[in-house]
mmCIF file of C-alpha atoms in Angstrom:
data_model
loop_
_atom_site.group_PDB
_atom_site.id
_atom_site.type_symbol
_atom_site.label_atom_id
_atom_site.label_comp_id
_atom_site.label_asym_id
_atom_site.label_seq_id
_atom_site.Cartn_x
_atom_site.Cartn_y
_atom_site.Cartn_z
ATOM 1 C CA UNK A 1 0.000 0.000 0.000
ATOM 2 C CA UNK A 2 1.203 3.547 -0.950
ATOM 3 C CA UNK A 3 1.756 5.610 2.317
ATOM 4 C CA UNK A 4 -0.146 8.979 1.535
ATOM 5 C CA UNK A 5 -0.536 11.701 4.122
ATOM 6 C CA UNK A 6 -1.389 15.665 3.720
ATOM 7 C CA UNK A 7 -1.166 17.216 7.548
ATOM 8 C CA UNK A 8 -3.439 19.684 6.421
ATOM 9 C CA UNK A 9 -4.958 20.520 10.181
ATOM 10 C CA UNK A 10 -1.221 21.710 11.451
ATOM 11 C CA UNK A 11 -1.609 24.743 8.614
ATOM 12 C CA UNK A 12 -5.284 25.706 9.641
ATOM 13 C CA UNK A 13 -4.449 25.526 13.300
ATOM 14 C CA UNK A 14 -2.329 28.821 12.587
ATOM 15 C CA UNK A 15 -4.662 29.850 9.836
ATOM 16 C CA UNK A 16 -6.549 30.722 13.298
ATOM 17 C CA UNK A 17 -8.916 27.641 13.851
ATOM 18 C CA UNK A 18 -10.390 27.076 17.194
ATOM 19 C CA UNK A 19 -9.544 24.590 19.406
ATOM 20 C CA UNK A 20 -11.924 21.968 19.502
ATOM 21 C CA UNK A 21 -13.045 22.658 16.091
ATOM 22 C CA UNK A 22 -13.320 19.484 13.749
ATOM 23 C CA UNK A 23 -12.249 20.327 10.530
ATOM 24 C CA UNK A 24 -12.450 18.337 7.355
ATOM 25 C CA UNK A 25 -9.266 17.895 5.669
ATOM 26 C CA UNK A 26 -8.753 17.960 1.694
ATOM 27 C CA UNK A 27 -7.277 14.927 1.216
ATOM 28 C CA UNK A 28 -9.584 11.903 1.580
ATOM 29 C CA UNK A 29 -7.011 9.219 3.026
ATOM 30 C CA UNK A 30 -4.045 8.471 5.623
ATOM 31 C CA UNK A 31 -2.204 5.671 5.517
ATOM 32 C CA UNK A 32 0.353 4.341 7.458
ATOM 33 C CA UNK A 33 2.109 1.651 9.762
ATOM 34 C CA UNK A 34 0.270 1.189 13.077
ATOM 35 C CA UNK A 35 2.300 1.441 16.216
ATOM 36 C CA UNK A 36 0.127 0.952 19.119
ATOM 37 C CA UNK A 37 -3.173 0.123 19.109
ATOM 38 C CA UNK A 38 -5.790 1.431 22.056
ATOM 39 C CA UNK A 39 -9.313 -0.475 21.946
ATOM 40 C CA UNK A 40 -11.860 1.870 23.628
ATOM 41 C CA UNK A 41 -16.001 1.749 23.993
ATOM 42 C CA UNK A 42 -16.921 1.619 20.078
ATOM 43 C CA UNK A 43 -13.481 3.221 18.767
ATOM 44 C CA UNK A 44 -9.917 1.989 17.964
ATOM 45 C CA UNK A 45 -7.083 4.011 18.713
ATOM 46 C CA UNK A 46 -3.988 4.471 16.350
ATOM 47 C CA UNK A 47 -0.607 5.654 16.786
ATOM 48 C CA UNK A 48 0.728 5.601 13.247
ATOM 49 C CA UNK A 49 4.005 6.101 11.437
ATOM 50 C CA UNK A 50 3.945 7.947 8.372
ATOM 51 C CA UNK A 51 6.319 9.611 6.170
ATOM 52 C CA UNK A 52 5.794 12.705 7.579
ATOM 53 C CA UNK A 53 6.045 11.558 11.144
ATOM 54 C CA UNK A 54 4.228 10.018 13.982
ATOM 55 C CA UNK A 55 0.194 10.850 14.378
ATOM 56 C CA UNK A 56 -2.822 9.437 16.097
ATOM 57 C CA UNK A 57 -6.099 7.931 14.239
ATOM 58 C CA UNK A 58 -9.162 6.579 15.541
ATOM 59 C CA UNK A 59 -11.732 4.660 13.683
ATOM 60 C CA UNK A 60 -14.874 2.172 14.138
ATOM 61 C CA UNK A 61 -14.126 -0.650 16.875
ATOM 62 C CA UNK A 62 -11.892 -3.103 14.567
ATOM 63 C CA UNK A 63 -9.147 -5.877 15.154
ATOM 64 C CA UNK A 64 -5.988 -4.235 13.906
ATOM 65 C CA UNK A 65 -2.657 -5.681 14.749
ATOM 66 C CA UNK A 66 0.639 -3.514 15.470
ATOM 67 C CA UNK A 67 2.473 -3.368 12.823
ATOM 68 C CA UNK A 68 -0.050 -3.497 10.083
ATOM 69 C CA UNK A 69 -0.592 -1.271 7.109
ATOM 70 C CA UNK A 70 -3.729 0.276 7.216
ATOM 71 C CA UNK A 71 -5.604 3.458 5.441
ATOM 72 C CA UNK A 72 -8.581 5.216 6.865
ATOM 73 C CA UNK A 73 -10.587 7.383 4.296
ATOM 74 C CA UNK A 74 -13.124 9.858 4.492
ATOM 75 C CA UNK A 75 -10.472 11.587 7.348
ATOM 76 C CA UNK A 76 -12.053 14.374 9.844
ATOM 77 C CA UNK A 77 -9.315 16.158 12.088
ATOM 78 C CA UNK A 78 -10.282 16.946 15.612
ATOM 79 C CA UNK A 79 -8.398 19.083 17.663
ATOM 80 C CA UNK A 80 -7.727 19.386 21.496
ATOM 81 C CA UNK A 81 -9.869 16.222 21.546
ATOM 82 C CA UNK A 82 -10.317 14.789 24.848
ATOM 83 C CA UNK A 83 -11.015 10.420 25.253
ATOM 84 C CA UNK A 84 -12.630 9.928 28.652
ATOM 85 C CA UNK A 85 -12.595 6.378 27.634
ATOM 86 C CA UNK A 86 -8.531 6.270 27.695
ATOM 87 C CA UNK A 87 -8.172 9.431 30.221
ATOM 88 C CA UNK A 88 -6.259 11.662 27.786
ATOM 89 C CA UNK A 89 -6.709 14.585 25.476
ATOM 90 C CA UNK A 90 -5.299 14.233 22.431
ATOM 91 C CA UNK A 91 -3.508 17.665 20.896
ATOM 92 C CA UNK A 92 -4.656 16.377 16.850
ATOM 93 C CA UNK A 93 -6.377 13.467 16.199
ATOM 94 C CA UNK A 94 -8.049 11.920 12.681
ATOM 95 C CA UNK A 95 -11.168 9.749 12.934
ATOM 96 C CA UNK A 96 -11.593 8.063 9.568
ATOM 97 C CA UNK A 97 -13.046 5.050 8.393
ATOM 98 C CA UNK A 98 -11.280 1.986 8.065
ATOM 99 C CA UNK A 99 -10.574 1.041 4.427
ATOM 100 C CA UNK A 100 -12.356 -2.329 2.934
ATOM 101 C CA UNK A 101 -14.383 -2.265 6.040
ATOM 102 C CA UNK A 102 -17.697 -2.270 4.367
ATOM 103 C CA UNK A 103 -18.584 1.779 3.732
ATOM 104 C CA UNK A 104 -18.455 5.079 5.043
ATOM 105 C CA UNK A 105 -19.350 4.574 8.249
ATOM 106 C CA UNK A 106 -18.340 8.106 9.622
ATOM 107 C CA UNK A 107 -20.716 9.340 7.101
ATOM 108 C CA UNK A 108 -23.661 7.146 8.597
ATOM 109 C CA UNK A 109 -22.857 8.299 11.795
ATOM 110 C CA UNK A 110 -23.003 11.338 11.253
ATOM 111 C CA UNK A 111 -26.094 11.516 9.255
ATOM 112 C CA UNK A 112 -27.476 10.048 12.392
ATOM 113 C CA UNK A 113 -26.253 12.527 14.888
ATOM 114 C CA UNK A 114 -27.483 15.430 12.824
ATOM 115 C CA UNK A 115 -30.780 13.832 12.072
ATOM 116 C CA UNK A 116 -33.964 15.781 12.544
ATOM 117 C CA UNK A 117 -35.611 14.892 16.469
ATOM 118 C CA UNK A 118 -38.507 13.118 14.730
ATOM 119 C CA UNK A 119 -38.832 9.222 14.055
ATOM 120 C CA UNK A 120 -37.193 8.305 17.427
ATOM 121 C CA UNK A 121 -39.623 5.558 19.240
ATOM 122 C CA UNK A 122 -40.932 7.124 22.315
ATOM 123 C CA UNK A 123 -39.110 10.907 21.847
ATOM 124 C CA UNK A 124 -40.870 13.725 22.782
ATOM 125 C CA UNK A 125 -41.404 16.574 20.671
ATOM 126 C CA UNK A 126 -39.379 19.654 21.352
ATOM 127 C CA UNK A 127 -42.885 21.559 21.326
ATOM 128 C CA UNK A 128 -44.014 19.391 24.383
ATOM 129 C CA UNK A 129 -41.467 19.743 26.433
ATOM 130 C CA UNK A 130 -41.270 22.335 29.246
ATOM 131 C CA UNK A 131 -38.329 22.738 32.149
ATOM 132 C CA UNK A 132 -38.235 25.210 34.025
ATOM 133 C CA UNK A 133 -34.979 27.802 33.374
ATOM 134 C CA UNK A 134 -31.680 26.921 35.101
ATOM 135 C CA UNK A 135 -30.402 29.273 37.666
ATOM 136 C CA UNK A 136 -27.040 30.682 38.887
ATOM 137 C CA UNK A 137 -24.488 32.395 36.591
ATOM 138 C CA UNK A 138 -24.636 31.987 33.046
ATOM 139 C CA UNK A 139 -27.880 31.005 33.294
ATOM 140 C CA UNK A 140 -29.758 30.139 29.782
ATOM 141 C CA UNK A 141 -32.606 28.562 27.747
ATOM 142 C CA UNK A 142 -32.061 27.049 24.358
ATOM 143 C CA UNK A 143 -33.934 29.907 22.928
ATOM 144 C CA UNK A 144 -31.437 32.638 25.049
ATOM 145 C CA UNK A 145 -28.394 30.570 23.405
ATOM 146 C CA UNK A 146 -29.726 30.444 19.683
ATOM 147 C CA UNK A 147 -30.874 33.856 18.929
ATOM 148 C CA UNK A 148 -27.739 35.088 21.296
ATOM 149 C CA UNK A 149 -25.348 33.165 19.418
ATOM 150 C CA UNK A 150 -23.213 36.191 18.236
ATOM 151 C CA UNK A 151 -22.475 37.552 21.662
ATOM 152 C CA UNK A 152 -22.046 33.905 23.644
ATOM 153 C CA UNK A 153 -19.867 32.798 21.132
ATOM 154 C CA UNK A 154 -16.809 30.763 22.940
ATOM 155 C CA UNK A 155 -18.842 31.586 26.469
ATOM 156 C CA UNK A 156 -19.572 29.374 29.258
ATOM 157 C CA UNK A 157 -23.601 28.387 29.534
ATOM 158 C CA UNK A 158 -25.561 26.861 32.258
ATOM 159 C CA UNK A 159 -28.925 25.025 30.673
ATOM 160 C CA UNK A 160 -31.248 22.374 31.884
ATOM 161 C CA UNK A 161 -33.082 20.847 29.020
ATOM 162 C CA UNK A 162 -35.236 17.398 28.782
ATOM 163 C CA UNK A 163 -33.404 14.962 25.938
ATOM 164 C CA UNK A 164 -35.136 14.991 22.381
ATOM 165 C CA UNK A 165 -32.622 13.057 20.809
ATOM 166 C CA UNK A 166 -29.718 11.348 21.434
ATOM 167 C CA UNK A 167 -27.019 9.202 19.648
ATOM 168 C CA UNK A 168 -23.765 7.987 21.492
ATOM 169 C CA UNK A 169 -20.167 6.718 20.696
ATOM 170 C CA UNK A 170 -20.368 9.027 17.221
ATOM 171 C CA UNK A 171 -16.806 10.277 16.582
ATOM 172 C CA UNK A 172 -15.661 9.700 20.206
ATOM 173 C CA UNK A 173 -18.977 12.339 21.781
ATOM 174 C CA UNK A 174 -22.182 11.374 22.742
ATOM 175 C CA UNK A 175 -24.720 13.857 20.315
ATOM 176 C CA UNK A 176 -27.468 15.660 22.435
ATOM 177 C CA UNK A 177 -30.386 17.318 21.277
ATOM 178 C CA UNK A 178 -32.107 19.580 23.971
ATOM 179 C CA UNK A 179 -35.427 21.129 24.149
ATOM 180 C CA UNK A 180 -37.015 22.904 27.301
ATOM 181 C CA UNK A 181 -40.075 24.590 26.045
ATOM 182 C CA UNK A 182 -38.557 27.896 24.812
ATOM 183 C CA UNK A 183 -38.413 29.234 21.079
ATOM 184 C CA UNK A 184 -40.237 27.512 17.882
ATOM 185 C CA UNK A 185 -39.756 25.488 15.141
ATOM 186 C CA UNK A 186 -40.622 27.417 12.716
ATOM 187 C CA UNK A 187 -37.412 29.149 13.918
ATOM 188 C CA UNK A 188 -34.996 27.006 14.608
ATOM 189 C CA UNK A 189 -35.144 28.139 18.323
ATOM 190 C CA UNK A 190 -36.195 25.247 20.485
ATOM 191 C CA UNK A 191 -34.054 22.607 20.037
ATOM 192 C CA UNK A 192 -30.335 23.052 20.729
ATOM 193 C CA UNK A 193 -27.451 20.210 19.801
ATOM 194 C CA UNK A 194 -25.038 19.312 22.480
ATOM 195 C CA UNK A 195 -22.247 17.442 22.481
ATOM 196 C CA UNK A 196 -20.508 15.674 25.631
ATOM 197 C CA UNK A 197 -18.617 12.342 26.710
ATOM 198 C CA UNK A 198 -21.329 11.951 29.361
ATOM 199 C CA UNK A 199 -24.245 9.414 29.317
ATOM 200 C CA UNK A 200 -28.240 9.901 29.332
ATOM 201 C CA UNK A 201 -30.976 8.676 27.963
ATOM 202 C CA UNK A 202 -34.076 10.427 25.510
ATOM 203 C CA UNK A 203 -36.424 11.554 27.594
ATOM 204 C CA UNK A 204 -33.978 12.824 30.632
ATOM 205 C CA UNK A 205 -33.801 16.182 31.847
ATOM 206 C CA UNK A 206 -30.445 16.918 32.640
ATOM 207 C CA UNK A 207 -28.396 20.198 33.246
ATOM 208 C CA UNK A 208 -25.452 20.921 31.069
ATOM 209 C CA UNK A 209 -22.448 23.370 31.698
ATOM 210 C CA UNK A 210 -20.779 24.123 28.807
ATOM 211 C CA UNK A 211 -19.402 26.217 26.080
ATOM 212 C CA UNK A 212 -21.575 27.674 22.925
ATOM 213 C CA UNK A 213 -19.371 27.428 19.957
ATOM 214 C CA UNK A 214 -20.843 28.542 16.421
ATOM 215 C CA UNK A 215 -20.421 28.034 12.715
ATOM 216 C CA UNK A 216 -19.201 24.492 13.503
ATOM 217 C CA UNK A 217 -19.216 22.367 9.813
ATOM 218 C CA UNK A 218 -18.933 18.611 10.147
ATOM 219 C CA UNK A 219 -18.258 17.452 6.843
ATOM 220 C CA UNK A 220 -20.595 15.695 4.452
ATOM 221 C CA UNK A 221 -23.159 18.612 4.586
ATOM 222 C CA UNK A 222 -23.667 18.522 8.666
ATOM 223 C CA UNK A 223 -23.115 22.304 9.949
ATOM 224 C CA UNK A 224 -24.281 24.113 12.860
ATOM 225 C CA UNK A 225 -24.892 27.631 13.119
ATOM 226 C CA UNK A 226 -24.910 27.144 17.095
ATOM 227 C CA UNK A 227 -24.329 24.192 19.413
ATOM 228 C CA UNK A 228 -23.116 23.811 22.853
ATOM 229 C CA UNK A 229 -19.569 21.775 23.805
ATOM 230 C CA UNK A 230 -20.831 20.468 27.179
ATOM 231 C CA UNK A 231 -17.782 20.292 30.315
ATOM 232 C CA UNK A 232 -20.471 18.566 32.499
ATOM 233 C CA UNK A 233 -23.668 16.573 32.051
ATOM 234 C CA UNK A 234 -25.620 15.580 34.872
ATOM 235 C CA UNK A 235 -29.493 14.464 36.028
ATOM 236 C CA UNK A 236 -30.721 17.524 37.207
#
């Protein structure tokens, strides 16, 4: 197998990406000789040598043996990416999918993760749900974060929200979508997506702490104008 590797995400980093931001590189493969291998939840972990040097790759949950050759395609970059699985945060990491192993499965995923809140047995609609407003500082509901996107961009939130939708173990997060009564449809204002490494179930109301981030574009046509990267999760 040809070793092929463009470290594209090293060039946009100082192009002035934020951290945290996934970004999806131009080239549509890496390849090269695996050095460790980290099994973890529904993901493999990587440590590759390439000819451009050593880098870190994660893909579905597969049996790959150290010193194989192997090439994920459809590569995402995610920076300042943290594994709560394997207790450590990863500077630059690529999730891609394993090659001959059956499809794009990143692209399922994520078509899954972004889905609309509808079709999910027993989900409630974001127009039925109502929780009351969290409280302390930073304090918001999903409407107050939407249509105040601009000024809490990169700013800590505080929200309680009952679970609409929610799909785990996609690219290393668990994908949240939170409604609590505010905002409409017909705007786009009462269902926020959240992203976190903890656990819940549809239906939950839980509080999340967190951090709005905006303009985030996942690849294959999945963008959000506003979601929330969530620090805490819990059943409140």
């Amino acid at each position: 197998m040809k070793l092929f590797l463009v470290i594209v995400a090293m060039v946009w980093a100082g192009a002035g990406y934020a951290a945290d931001q996934p970004a999806a590189v131009p080239a549509s493969s890496l390849s090269g000789k695996v050095l460790e291998v980290k099994h973890a939840d529904s993901y493999t972990y990587l440590r590759l040598k390439t000819k451009d040097g050593e880098m870190w790759a994660a893909t579905s949950r597969a049996a790959i043996a150290k010193g194989a050759e192997v090439q994920l395609d459809h590569v995402m970059v995610m920076t300042n990416f943290q594994s709560k699985a394997l207790n450590r945060k990863f500077d630059q990491i690529v999730f891609g999918d394993l090659a001959g192993a059956g499809g794009s499965t990143r692209s399922a995923d994520m078509a899954a993760a972004h889905a609309g809140v509808q079709g999910m047995p027993g989900a409630p609609a974001a127009a039925e749900v109502k929780v009351a407003k969290a409280t302390g500082a930073n304090a918001r509901t999903v409407a107050e974060v939407i249509t105040g996107k601009t000024t809490l961009k990169d700013k800590p939130v505080l929200i309680r929200g009952k679970v609409v939708k929610y799909n785990p173990g996609i690219l290393g997060r668990n994908w949240i979508h939170l409604a609590d009564g505010t905002g409409t449809a017909a705007a786009r204002t009462n269902d926020v997506l959240v992203t976190s490494s903890g656990e819940t179930k549809v239906g939950a109301v839980v509080l999340v702490k967190g951090t709005v981030r905006t303009d985030q574009d996942f690849g294959a046509g999945y963008a959000y104008p506003v979601m929330i990267e969530a620090t805490e999760l819990s059943g409140k």
